[in-house]
PDB file of C-alpha atoms and ligand atoms in Angstrom:
ATOM      1  CA  MET A   8     -30.271 -12.933 -21.236  1.00  0.00           C
ATOM      2  CA  ALA A   9     -32.723 -13.094 -18.381  1.00  0.00           C
ATOM      3  CA  ILE A  10     -32.486  -9.815 -16.454  1.00  0.00           C
ATOM      4  CA  VAL A  11     -30.929  -6.451 -17.331  1.00  0.00           C
ATOM      5  CA  VAL A  12     -30.798  -3.581 -14.822  1.00  0.00           C
ATOM      6  CA  PHE A  13     -30.348  -0.074 -16.202  1.00  0.00           C
ATOM      7  CA  GLY A  14     -29.765   2.213 -13.250  1.00  0.00           C
ATOM      8  CA  SER A  15     -27.731   3.974 -10.630  1.00  0.00           C
ATOM      9  CA  ILE A  16     -24.499   2.984  -8.917  1.00  0.00           C
ATOM     10  CA  ASN A  17     -23.638   4.862  -5.719  1.00  0.00           C
ATOM     11  CA  ILE A  18     -21.289   4.721  -2.814  1.00  0.00           C
ATOM     12  CA  ASP A  19     -23.407   4.923   0.349  1.00  0.00           C
ATOM     13  CA  LEU A  20     -22.148   6.748   3.446  1.00  0.00           C
ATOM     14  CA  VAL A  21     -24.423   5.442   6.190  1.00  0.00           C
ATOM     15  CA  THR A  22     -24.714   6.740   9.759  1.00  0.00           C
ATOM     16  CA  TYR A  23     -26.479   4.791  12.505  1.00  0.00           C
ATOM     17  CA  SER A  24     -28.001   6.816  15.367  1.00  0.00           C
ATOM     18  CA  GLN A  25     -30.888   6.358  17.790  1.00  0.00           C
ATOM     19  CA  THR A  26     -32.823   9.210  16.165  1.00  0.00           C
ATOM     20  CA  LEU A  27     -32.298  11.165  12.957  1.00  0.00           C
ATOM     21  CA  PRO A  28     -31.191  14.799  13.378  1.00  0.00           C
ATOM     22  CA  ARG A  29     -33.801  17.518  12.961  1.00  0.00           C
ATOM     23  CA  PRO A  30     -32.911  20.689  10.987  1.00  0.00           C
ATOM     24  CA  GLY A  31     -30.272  22.609  12.955  1.00  0.00           C
ATOM     25  CA  GLU A  32     -29.539  19.701  15.325  1.00  0.00           C
ATOM     26  CA  THR A  33     -26.176  17.972  15.865  1.00  0.00           C
ATOM     27  CA  LEU A  34     -26.298  14.611  17.574  1.00  0.00           C
ATOM     28  CA  HIS A  35     -23.928  11.781  18.429  1.00  0.00           C
ATOM     29  CA  GLY A  36     -24.349   8.683  16.285  1.00  0.00           C
ATOM     30  CA  LYS A  37     -23.411   5.086  17.119  1.00  0.00           C
ATOM     31  CA  SER A  38     -21.433   3.982  14.031  1.00  0.00           C
ATOM     32  CA  TYR A  39     -21.024   4.443  10.305  1.00  0.00           C
ATOM     33  CA  ALA A  40     -20.390   2.330   7.226  1.00  0.00           C
ATOM     34  CA  ILE A  41     -19.276   2.928   3.629  1.00  0.00           C
ATOM     35  CA  GLY A  42     -20.777   0.506   1.124  1.00  0.00           C
ATOM     36  CA  LEU A  43     -22.106  -0.169  -2.336  1.00  0.00           C
ATOM     37  CA  GLY A  44     -25.526   1.249  -3.166  1.00  0.00           C
ATOM     38  CA  GLY A  45     -27.669   2.920  -5.764  1.00  0.00           C
ATOM     39  CA  LYS A  46     -31.092   1.511  -6.526  1.00  0.00           C
ATOM     40  CA  GLY A  47     -29.970  -0.009  -9.837  1.00  0.00           C
ATOM     41  CA  CYS A  48     -26.864  -1.559  -8.340  1.00  0.00           C
ATOM     42  CA  ASN A  49     -28.797  -2.940  -5.335  1.00  0.00           C
ATOM     43  CA  GLN A  50     -31.376  -4.557  -7.634  1.00  0.00           C
ATOM     44  CA  ALA A  51     -28.600  -6.159  -9.698  1.00  0.00           C
ATOM     45  CA  ALA A  52     -26.831  -7.340  -6.517  1.00  0.00           C
ATOM     46  CA  ALA A  53     -30.134  -8.812  -5.278  1.00  0.00           C
ATOM     47  CA  VAL A  54     -30.512 -10.892  -8.467  1.00  0.00           C
ATOM     48  CA  ALA A  55     -26.837 -11.941  -8.358  1.00  0.00           C
ATOM     49  CA  ALA A  56     -27.137 -13.054  -4.700  1.00  0.00           C
ATOM     50  CA  LEU A  57     -29.957 -15.370  -5.815  1.00  0.00           C
ATOM     51  CA  ASN A  58     -27.665 -16.796  -8.531  1.00  0.00           C
ATOM     52  CA  GLY A  59     -29.776 -15.123 -11.219  1.00  0.00           C
ATOM     53  CA  ASP A  60     -28.508 -14.223 -14.691  1.00  0.00           C
ATOM     54  CA  VAL A  61     -28.094 -10.418 -14.505  1.00  0.00           C
ATOM     55  CA  ARG A  62     -26.294  -7.570 -16.269  1.00  0.00           C
ATOM     56  CA  LEU A  63     -26.023  -3.979 -14.991  1.00  0.00           C
ATOM     57  CA  VAL A  64     -25.802  -1.021 -17.377  1.00  0.00           C
ATOM     58  CA  GLY A  65     -24.659   2.185 -15.657  1.00  0.00           C
ATOM     59  CA  ARG A  66     -21.999   4.860 -15.189  1.00  0.00           C
ATOM     60  CA  ILE A  67     -19.366   5.671 -12.589  1.00  0.00           C
ATOM     61  CA  GLY A  68     -16.699   8.401 -12.374  1.00  0.00           C
ATOM     62  CA  THR A  69     -12.905   8.077 -12.505  1.00  0.00           C
ATOM     63  CA  ASP A  70     -12.670   8.874  -8.776  1.00  0.00           C
ATOM     64  CA  ASP A  71     -11.793   6.584  -5.857  1.00  0.00           C
ATOM     65  CA  PHE A  72     -15.496   5.929  -5.226  1.00  0.00           C
ATOM     66  CA  GLY A  73     -15.770   4.590  -8.793  1.00  0.00           C
ATOM     67  CA  ARG A  74     -12.884   2.184  -8.216  1.00  0.00           C
ATOM     68  CA  THR A  75     -14.387   1.109  -4.885  1.00  0.00           C
ATOM     69  CA  ALA A  76     -17.765   0.570  -6.550  1.00  0.00           C
ATOM     70  CA  THR A  77     -16.208  -1.584  -9.299  1.00  0.00           C
ATOM     71  CA  ALA A  78     -14.381  -3.750  -6.748  1.00  0.00           C
ATOM     72  CA  LEU A  79     -17.542  -4.165  -4.651  1.00  0.00           C
ATOM     73  CA  LEU A  80     -19.665  -4.988  -7.711  1.00  0.00           C
ATOM     74  CA  ARG A  81     -17.231  -7.801  -8.542  1.00  0.00           C
ATOM     75  CA  GLU A  82     -17.353  -9.020  -4.920  1.00  0.00           C
ATOM     76  CA  ASN A  83     -21.140  -9.124  -5.293  1.00  0.00           C
ATOM     77  CA  SER A  84     -20.832 -11.168  -8.539  1.00  0.00           C
ATOM     78  CA  VAL A  85     -22.342  -8.380 -10.671  1.00  0.00           C
ATOM     79  CA  PRO A  86     -20.594  -8.197 -14.090  1.00  0.00           C
ATOM     80  CA  THR A  87     -19.001  -4.765 -14.705  1.00  0.00           C
ATOM     81  CA  LYS A  88     -18.616  -5.045 -18.508  1.00  0.00           C
ATOM     82  CA  HIS A  89     -21.557  -2.726 -19.292  1.00  0.00           C
ATOM     83  CA  ILE A  90     -20.524   0.037 -16.898  1.00  0.00           C
ATOM     84  CA  THR A  91     -19.066   3.174 -18.496  1.00  0.00           C
ATOM     85  CA  VAL A  92     -16.337   5.127 -16.718  1.00  0.00           C
ATOM     86  CA  ASP A  93     -17.123   8.820 -17.221  1.00  0.00           C
ATOM     87  CA  ASN A  94     -14.185  11.228 -16.790  1.00  0.00           C
ATOM     88  CA  THR A  95     -16.384  14.332 -16.684  1.00  0.00           C
ATOM     89  CA  THR A  96     -18.109  13.770 -13.352  1.00  0.00           C
ATOM     90  CA  ASN A  97     -18.088  11.959  -9.987  1.00  0.00           C
ATOM     91  CA  THR A  98     -19.451   8.585  -9.008  1.00  0.00           C
ATOM     92  CA  GLY A  99     -22.934   8.802  -7.470  1.00  0.00           C
ATOM     93  CA  LEU A 100     -23.040   9.300  -3.712  1.00  0.00           C
ATOM     94  CA  ALA A 101     -25.798   8.717  -1.160  1.00  0.00           C
ATOM     95  CA  VAL A 102     -25.700  10.074   2.386  1.00  0.00           C
ATOM     96  CA  ILE A 103     -27.986   7.918   4.507  1.00  0.00           C
ATOM     97  CA  GLY A 104     -29.149   8.184   8.104  1.00  0.00           C
ATOM     98  CA  VAL A 105     -30.577   5.073   9.800  1.00  0.00           C
ATOM     99  CA  ASP A 106     -32.365   5.399  13.164  1.00  0.00           C
ATOM    100  CA  GLY A 107     -32.827   2.942  16.026  1.00  0.00           C
ATOM    101  CA  ASP A 108     -35.962   1.447  14.420  1.00  0.00           C
ATOM    102  CA  GLY A 109     -34.088   0.756  11.165  1.00  0.00           C
ATOM    103  CA  GLN A 110     -35.911   3.552   9.329  1.00  0.00           C
ATOM    104  CA  ASN A 111     -33.837   5.679   6.960  1.00  0.00           C
ATOM    105  CA  CYS A 112     -33.640   8.947   5.084  1.00  0.00           C
ATOM    106  CA  ILE A 113     -31.429   9.414   2.036  1.00  0.00           C
ATOM    107  CA  THR A 114     -29.884  12.290   0.085  1.00  0.00           C
ATOM    108  CA  VAL A 115     -28.537  11.249  -3.336  1.00  0.00           C
ATOM    109  CA  ILE A 116     -25.997  13.183  -5.412  1.00  0.00           C
ATOM    110  CA  GLY A 117     -26.487  11.615  -8.845  1.00  0.00           C
ATOM    111  CA  GLY A 118     -23.082  12.421 -10.457  1.00  0.00           C
ATOM    112  CA  ALA A 119     -22.295   9.963 -13.259  1.00  0.00           C
ATOM    113  CA  ASN A 120     -25.737   8.347 -12.953  1.00  0.00           C
ATOM    114  CA  MET A 121     -27.352  11.550 -14.183  1.00  0.00           C
ATOM    115  CA  ALA A 122     -24.883  11.766 -17.104  1.00  0.00           C
ATOM    116  CA  ILE A 123     -26.376   8.579 -18.574  1.00  0.00           C
ATOM    117  CA  ASN A 124     -27.825   9.321 -22.006  1.00  0.00           C
ATOM    118  CA  GLU A 125     -28.934   7.745 -25.280  1.00  0.00           C
ATOM    119  CA  GLN A 126     -25.318   6.699 -25.995  1.00  0.00           C
ATOM    120  CA  ASP A 127     -25.531   4.225 -23.090  1.00  0.00           C
ATOM    121  CA  VAL A 128     -28.688   2.811 -24.671  1.00  0.00           C
ATOM    122  CA  HIS A 129     -27.197   2.564 -28.184  1.00  0.00           C
ATOM    123  CA  SER A 130     -23.965   0.951 -27.063  1.00  0.00           C
ATOM    124  CA  ASN A 131     -25.933  -1.727 -25.178  1.00  0.00           C
ATOM    125  CA  GLN A 132     -28.711  -2.151 -27.761  1.00  0.00           C
ATOM    126  CA  SER A 133     -28.227  -5.872 -28.319  1.00  0.00           C
ATOM    127  CA  LEU A 134     -28.178  -6.504 -24.551  1.00  0.00           C
ATOM    128  CA  PHE A 135     -31.507  -4.690 -24.132  1.00  0.00           C
ATOM    129  CA  GLU A 136     -32.988  -6.561 -27.083  1.00  0.00           C
ATOM    130  CA  LYS A 137     -32.057  -9.880 -25.485  1.00  0.00           C
ATOM    131  CA  ALA A 138     -33.502  -8.986 -22.051  1.00  0.00           C
ATOM    132  CA  GLU A 139     -36.426 -10.996 -20.782  1.00  0.00           C
ATOM    133  CA  LEU A 140     -36.917  -8.466 -17.980  1.00  0.00           C
ATOM    134  CA  LEU A 141     -35.640  -4.886 -17.646  1.00  0.00           C
ATOM    135  CA  LEU A 142     -35.411  -3.319 -14.179  1.00  0.00           C
ATOM    136  CA  LEU A 143     -35.610   0.486 -14.077  1.00  0.00           C
ATOM    137  CA  GLN A 144     -35.674   3.074 -11.279  1.00  0.00           C
ATOM    138  CA  MET A 145     -35.580   6.883 -11.239  1.00  0.00           C
ATOM    139  CA  GLU A 146     -31.955   7.696 -10.373  1.00  0.00           C
ATOM    140  CA  ILE A 147     -30.927   8.009 -14.046  1.00  0.00           C
ATOM    141  CA  PRO A 148     -32.464  10.328 -16.684  1.00  0.00           C
ATOM    142  CA  LEU A 149     -35.968   9.136 -17.537  1.00  0.00           C
ATOM    143  CA  SER A 150     -35.486   9.734 -21.277  1.00  0.00           C
ATOM    144  CA  ALA A 151     -32.678   7.143 -21.480  1.00  0.00           C
ATOM    145  CA  ALA A 152     -34.629   4.702 -19.295  1.00  0.00           C
ATOM    146  CA  MET A 153     -37.623   4.968 -21.645  1.00  0.00           C
ATOM    147  CA  GLN A 154     -35.464   4.390 -24.740  1.00  0.00           C
ATOM    148  CA  ALA A 155     -34.205   1.177 -23.134  1.00  0.00           C
ATOM    149  CA  ALA A 156     -37.785   0.228 -22.213  1.00  0.00           C
ATOM    150  CA  ASP A 157     -38.828   0.632 -25.860  1.00  0.00           C
ATOM    151  CA  LEU A 158     -35.999  -1.634 -27.057  1.00  0.00           C
ATOM    152  CA  VAL A 159     -36.821  -4.330 -24.499  1.00  0.00           C
ATOM    153  CA  ARG A 160     -40.577  -4.276 -25.130  1.00  0.00           C
ATOM    154  CA  SER A 161     -40.209  -4.228 -28.958  1.00  0.00           C
ATOM    155  CA  ALA A 162     -38.182  -7.428 -28.630  1.00  0.00           C
ATOM    156  CA  GLY A 163     -40.841  -9.062 -26.423  1.00  0.00           C
ATOM    157  CA  GLY A 164     -39.378  -8.412 -22.950  1.00  0.00           C
ATOM    158  CA  ARG A 165     -41.106  -6.860 -19.939  1.00  0.00           C
ATOM    159  CA  VAL A 166     -40.283  -3.744 -17.913  1.00  0.00           C
ATOM    160  CA  ILE A 167     -40.394  -3.579 -14.093  1.00  0.00           C
ATOM    161  CA  PHE A 168     -40.282   0.053 -12.969  1.00  0.00           C
ATOM    162  CA  ASP A 169     -39.523   1.238  -9.439  1.00  0.00           C
ATOM    163  CA  PRO A 170     -40.673   4.896  -9.350  1.00  0.00           C
ATOM    164  CA  ALA A 171     -38.037   5.861  -6.775  1.00  0.00           C
ATOM    165  CA  PRO A 172     -37.326   8.614  -6.022  1.00  0.00           C
ATOM    166  CA  ALA A 173     -40.819   9.579  -7.263  1.00  0.00           C
ATOM    167  CA  PRO A 174     -41.198  12.913  -9.037  1.00  0.00           C
ATOM    168  CA  LYS A 175     -43.341  15.427  -7.107  1.00  0.00           C
ATOM    169  CA  ASP A 176     -45.524  16.089 -10.168  1.00  0.00           C
ATOM    170  CA  GLY A 177     -46.199  12.413 -10.968  1.00  0.00           C
ATOM    171  CA  LEU A 178     -45.487  10.519 -14.183  1.00  0.00           C
ATOM    172  CA  PRO A 179     -47.136  11.196 -17.555  1.00  0.00           C
ATOM    173  CA  ALA A 180     -49.148   8.549 -19.439  1.00  0.00           C
ATOM    174  CA  GLU A 181     -46.358   8.354 -22.101  1.00  0.00           C
ATOM    175  CA  VAL A 182     -44.137   6.873 -19.375  1.00  0.00           C
ATOM    176  CA  LEU A 183     -46.743   4.731 -17.600  1.00  0.00           C
ATOM    177  CA  GLU A 184     -47.885   3.055 -20.816  1.00  0.00           C
ATOM    178  CA  ARG A 185     -44.333   1.742 -21.371  1.00  0.00           C
ATOM    179  CA  ILE A 186     -44.301  -0.088 -18.018  1.00  0.00           C
ATOM    180  CA  ASP A 187     -45.460  -3.661 -17.445  1.00  0.00           C
ATOM    181  CA  ILE A 188     -45.088  -3.781 -13.658  1.00  0.00           C
ATOM    182  CA  ILE A 189     -44.755  -0.695 -11.423  1.00  0.00           C
ATOM    183  CA  THR A 190     -43.727  -1.085  -7.769  1.00  0.00           C
ATOM    184  CA  PRO A 191     -44.318   2.124  -5.769  1.00  0.00           C
ATOM    185  CA  ASN A 192     -43.996   2.208  -1.972  1.00  0.00           C
ATOM    186  CA  GLU A 193     -46.495   4.144   0.139  1.00  0.00           C
ATOM    187  CA  THR A 194     -45.047   7.645  -0.349  1.00  0.00           C
ATOM    188  CA  GLU A 195     -44.389   7.040  -4.044  1.00  0.00           C
ATOM    189  CA  THR A 196     -47.969   5.826  -4.491  1.00  0.00           C
ATOM    190  CA  GLU A 197     -49.235   9.043  -2.940  1.00  0.00           C
ATOM    191  CA  LEU A 198     -46.937  11.209  -5.101  1.00  0.00           C
ATOM    192  CA  LEU A 199     -48.017   9.396  -8.289  1.00  0.00           C
ATOM    193  CA  THR A 200     -51.755   9.221  -7.584  1.00  0.00           C
ATOM    194  CA  GLY A 201     -52.643  11.658  -4.791  1.00  0.00           C
ATOM    195  CA  ILE A 202     -53.921   8.703  -2.722  1.00  0.00           C
ATOM    196  CA  TYR A 203     -52.048   7.385   0.331  1.00  0.00           C
ATOM    197  CA  PRO A 204     -52.451   3.568   0.456  1.00  0.00           C
ATOM    198  CA  SER A 205     -53.554   3.437   4.094  1.00  0.00           C
ATOM    199  CA  ASP A 206     -55.276   0.065   3.546  1.00  0.00           C
ATOM    200  CA  GLU A 207     -56.010  -2.430   0.756  1.00  0.00           C
ATOM    201  CA  THR A 208     -59.015  -0.474  -0.514  1.00  0.00           C
ATOM    202  CA  GLU A 209     -57.050   2.755  -0.832  1.00  0.00           C
ATOM    203  CA  ALA A 210     -54.130   0.889  -2.426  1.00  0.00           C
ATOM    204  CA  ALA A 211     -56.494  -0.577  -5.042  1.00  0.00           C
ATOM    205  CA  ARG A 212     -58.021   2.865  -5.673  1.00  0.00           C
ATOM    206  CA  ALA A 213     -54.552   4.359  -6.202  1.00  0.00           C
ATOM    207  CA  ALA A 214     -53.490   1.428  -8.382  1.00  0.00           C
ATOM    208  CA  GLN A 215     -56.540   1.916 -10.609  1.00  0.00           C
ATOM    209  CA  ILE A 216     -55.293   5.409 -11.520  1.00  0.00           C
ATOM    210  CA  LEU A 217     -52.002   3.918 -12.742  1.00  0.00           C
ATOM    211  CA  LEU A 218     -53.788   1.053 -14.560  1.00  0.00           C
ATOM    212  CA  ASP A 219     -56.019   3.585 -16.321  1.00  0.00           C
ATOM    213  CA  LYS A 220     -52.882   5.337 -17.606  1.00  0.00           C
ATOM    214  CA  GLY A 221     -51.540   2.175 -19.226  1.00  0.00           C
ATOM    215  CA  VAL A 222     -49.515   0.195 -16.634  1.00  0.00           C
ATOM    216  CA  GLN A 223     -50.254  -3.557 -16.784  1.00  0.00           C
ATOM    217  CA  VAL A 224     -49.677  -4.502 -13.125  1.00  0.00           C
ATOM    218  CA  VAL A 225     -49.316  -2.367  -9.987  1.00  0.00           C
ATOM    219  CA  LEU A 226     -47.614  -3.719  -6.862  1.00  0.00           C
ATOM    220  CA  VAL A 227     -48.135  -1.304  -3.975  1.00  0.00           C
ATOM    221  CA  LYS A 228     -45.327  -1.995  -1.483  1.00  0.00           C
ATOM    222  CA  MET A 229     -46.665  -1.116   1.961  1.00  0.00           C
ATOM    223  CA  GLY A 230     -43.600  -2.150   3.989  1.00  0.00           C
ATOM    224  CA  ALA A 231     -44.580  -3.917   7.206  1.00  0.00           C
ATOM    225  CA  ARG A 232     -48.232  -3.940   6.017  1.00  0.00           C
ATOM    226  CA  GLY A 233     -47.648  -6.202   2.996  1.00  0.00           C
ATOM    227  CA  VAL A 234     -48.130  -5.770  -0.762  1.00  0.00           C
ATOM    228  CA  CYS A 235     -51.213  -5.156  -2.896  1.00  0.00           C
ATOM    229  CA  TYR A 236     -51.204  -6.687  -6.398  1.00  0.00           C
ATOM    230  CA  CYS A 237     -53.606  -4.952  -8.804  1.00  0.00           C
ATOM    231  CA  SER A 238     -54.198  -5.672 -12.493  1.00  0.00           C
ATOM    232  CA  ARG A 239     -57.163  -5.157 -14.833  1.00  0.00           C
ATOM    233  CA  ASP A 240     -58.658  -8.540 -13.941  1.00  0.00           C
ATOM    234  CA  LYS A 241     -57.751  -9.137 -10.314  1.00  0.00           C
ATOM    235  CA  ASN A 242     -56.612  -7.642  -7.012  1.00  0.00           C
ATOM    236  CA  LEU A 243     -54.693  -9.659  -4.426  1.00  0.00           C
ATOM    237  CA  TYR A 244     -53.262  -8.903  -1.001  1.00  0.00           C
ATOM    238  CA  ILE A 245     -49.954 -10.527  -0.069  1.00  0.00           C
ATOM    239  CA  PRO A 246     -49.430 -10.325   3.726  1.00  0.00           C
ATOM    240  CA  PRO A 247     -46.046  -9.282   5.151  1.00  0.00           C
ATOM    241  CA  PHE A 248     -43.419 -11.504   6.748  1.00  0.00           C
ATOM    242  CA  GLN A 249     -42.648 -10.866  10.412  1.00  0.00           C
ATOM    243  CA  VAL A 250     -39.022  -9.844  10.980  1.00  0.00           C
ATOM    244  CA  THR A 251     -37.204  -7.488  13.366  1.00  0.00           C
ATOM    245  CA  PRO A 252     -35.675  -4.859  11.080  1.00  0.00           C
ATOM    246  CA  ILE A 253     -32.312  -3.301  11.861  1.00  0.00           C
ATOM    247  CA  ASP A 254     -31.857  -1.384   8.592  1.00  0.00           C
ATOM    248  CA  THR A 255     -34.545  -0.898   5.923  1.00  0.00           C
ATOM    249  CA  VAL A 256     -32.162   0.614   3.324  1.00  0.00           C
ATOM    250  CA  ALA A 257     -32.582  -1.196  -0.031  1.00  0.00           C
ATOM    251  CA  ALA A 258     -35.495  -3.379   1.133  1.00  0.00           C
ATOM    252  CA  GLY A 259     -37.478  -2.152  -1.881  1.00  0.00           C
ATOM    253  CA  ASP A 260     -34.533  -2.865  -4.182  1.00  0.00           C
ATOM    254  CA  CYS A 261     -34.236  -6.422  -2.843  1.00  0.00           C
ATOM    255  CA  PHE A 262     -37.988  -6.830  -3.407  1.00  0.00           C
ATOM    256  CA  ASN A 263     -37.626  -5.779  -7.062  1.00  0.00           C
ATOM    257  CA  GLY A 264     -34.561  -7.952  -7.638  1.00  0.00           C
ATOM    258  CA  GLY A 265     -36.341 -10.911  -6.047  1.00  0.00           C
ATOM    259  CA  LEU A 266     -39.446 -10.284  -8.132  1.00  0.00           C
ATOM    260  CA  ALA A 267     -37.460 -10.254 -11.381  1.00  0.00           C
ATOM    261  CA  TYR A 268     -35.573 -13.400 -10.368  1.00  0.00           C
ATOM    262  CA  ALA A 269     -38.782 -15.269  -9.483  1.00  0.00           C
ATOM    263  CA  LEU A 270     -40.538 -14.207 -12.717  1.00  0.00           C
ATOM    264  CA  SER A 271     -37.477 -15.223 -14.754  1.00  0.00           C
ATOM    265  CA  LYS A 272     -37.772 -18.698 -13.207  1.00  0.00           C
ATOM    266  CA  GLY A 273     -41.371 -18.953 -14.387  1.00  0.00           C
ATOM    267  CA  ARG A 274     -43.089 -18.457 -11.029  1.00  0.00           C
ATOM    268  CA  GLU A 275     -46.713 -17.260 -11.164  1.00  0.00           C
ATOM    269  CA  ILE A 276     -47.170 -13.649 -10.119  1.00  0.00           C
ATOM    270  CA  GLU A 277     -48.658 -14.330  -6.650  1.00  0.00           C
ATOM    271  CA  ASP A 278     -45.841 -16.734  -5.842  1.00  0.00           C
ATOM    272  CA  ALA A 279     -43.281 -14.310  -7.309  1.00  0.00           C
ATOM    273  CA  VAL A 280     -44.584 -11.448  -5.127  1.00  0.00           C
ATOM    274  CA  ARG A 281     -44.377 -13.670  -2.034  1.00  0.00           C
ATOM    275  CA  PHE A 282     -40.780 -14.586  -2.956  1.00  0.00           C
ATOM    276  CA  ALA A 283     -39.963 -10.896  -3.522  1.00  0.00           C
ATOM    277  CA  SER A 284     -41.517  -9.935  -0.171  1.00  0.00           C
ATOM    278  CA  ALA A 285     -39.339 -12.521   1.560  1.00  0.00           C
ATOM    279  CA  CYS A 286     -36.246 -11.000  -0.131  1.00  0.00           C
ATOM    280  CA  GLY A 287     -37.274  -7.500   1.017  1.00  0.00           C
ATOM    281  CA  ALA A 288     -38.032  -8.640   4.575  1.00  0.00           C
ATOM    282  CA  LEU A 289     -34.750 -10.563   4.935  1.00  0.00           C
ATOM    283  CA  SER A 290     -32.737  -7.581   3.664  1.00  0.00           C
ATOM    284  CA  THR A 291     -34.008  -5.489   6.610  1.00  0.00           C
ATOM    285  CA  THR A 292     -32.357  -7.916   9.025  1.00  0.00           C
ATOM    286  CA  LYS A 293     -28.875  -7.043   7.668  1.00  0.00           C
ATOM    287  CA  ALA A 294     -27.053  -3.712   7.533  1.00  0.00           C
ATOM    288  CA  GLY A 295     -26.286  -1.884   4.301  1.00  0.00           C
ATOM    289  CA  ALA A 296     -27.683  -1.757   0.770  1.00  0.00           C
ATOM    290  CA  SER A 297     -26.070  -4.110  -1.776  1.00  0.00           C
ATOM    291  CA  SER A 298     -24.527  -5.960   1.194  1.00  0.00           C
ATOM    292  CA  SER A 299     -27.972  -6.794   2.639  1.00  0.00           C
ATOM    293  CA  THR A 300     -29.222  -8.914  -0.280  1.00  0.00           C
ATOM    294  CA  PRO A 301     -30.231 -12.436   0.813  1.00  0.00           C
ATOM    295  CA  THR A 302     -28.975 -15.587  -0.892  1.00  0.00           C
ATOM    296  CA  LEU A 303     -31.267 -18.145  -2.536  1.00  0.00           C
ATOM    297  CA  ASP A 304     -30.700 -20.584   0.341  1.00  0.00           C
ATOM    298  CA  GLU A 305     -31.645 -17.929   2.886  1.00  0.00           C
ATOM    299  CA  VAL A 306     -34.829 -17.020   1.027  1.00  0.00           C
ATOM    300  CA  GLU A 307     -35.888 -20.640   0.497  1.00  0.00           C
ATOM    301  CA  SER A 308     -35.269 -21.583   4.158  1.00  0.00           C
ATOM    302  CA  PHE A 309     -37.164 -18.472   5.297  1.00  0.00           C
ATOM    303  CA  LEU A 310     -40.129 -19.252   3.024  1.00  0.00           C
ATOM    304  CA  LYS A 311     -40.181 -22.846   4.274  1.00  0.00           C
ATOM    305  CA  ALA A 312     -40.049 -21.753   7.918  1.00  0.00           C
ATOM    306  CA  SER A 313     -42.829 -19.200   7.318  1.00  0.00           C
ATOM    307  CA  SER A 314     -45.269 -21.522   5.546  1.00  0.00           C
TER     308      SER A 314
HETATM  309  O1  RIB B 402     -32.764   2.210  -2.179  1.00  0.00           O
HETATM  310  C1  RIB B 402     -31.618   2.431  -1.415  1.00  0.00           C
HETATM  311  C2  RIB B 402     -30.593   3.195  -2.200  1.00  0.00           C
HETATM  312  O2  RIB B 402     -31.076   4.492  -2.455  1.00  0.00           O
HETATM  313  C3  RIB B 402     -29.282   3.397  -1.494  1.00  0.00           C
HETATM  314  O3  RIB B 402     -28.374   2.356  -1.718  1.00  0.00           O
HETATM  315  C4  RIB B 402     -28.803   4.744  -2.018  1.00  0.00           C
HETATM  316  O4  RIB B 402     -27.658   4.664  -2.793  1.00  0.00           O
HETATM  317  C5  RIB B 402     -29.985   5.310  -2.804  1.00  0.00           C
HETATM  318  O5  RIB B 402     -29.813   5.196  -4.147  1.00  0.00           O
END
């Protein structure tokens, strides 16, 4: 088994408006969409769109949103066998506003995602033990995510951790030392280290704090400013791709899915980060979350045209 994602599944309610409302403001939007989301689900959909070998472990409720999510997962070629239907709570929901520049803000109601527990880890133990790469995010309880990380790493696999949404009080060393590759964006980097990655030097300084706490590789995702790769023996800067974004929702998830796919195909890390950046950039040119994941053909043509 190449790639296992253990994470959230949401239905996204997305509004598109020129500006985002301020507190107390009501404004007219342009349109809305209902789609499949959740950082875990988007990462799995990103791998599936690339024709990668992926499984998603997660939870949904017995509500209509759960049935919609299952149907959309199948449409996105993500296997649903390892998804538990929980009759005690609702399917996860995200309310998302996207402005005229494609920037977004998101409120997530975790629902079934936050009911994930050690049972989900135990019932999928053999899957985790067979994983070459495990993709984790922070929309499910951290304790269950870490139990899965332990199973994967004990069997020789690697863990890619997206610290999103980042906790305000950072992450303890007991968590960071169980992560092979961490992929914070700018605000997550600041929340985890106290340093805003305003340029490559600051990104490397922030990354060093995470390396000192036990992470093997830090990829600081700086959006339109590119990615900084930092490990104990080298730092690299991977420049951004130029695109005109219409919707940045799930760009980070597509980056992580693309990274896992590229590593599973044996690409060297610098090449894998470039591939992942292309996936993230292309996703911003399409609307939606799981629906914005680029195909392998699209990524390869884009990389060729950009070289
Ligand atoms: O990263 C984007 C995702 O964050 C959305 O799909 C939404 O569901 C939230 O989880």
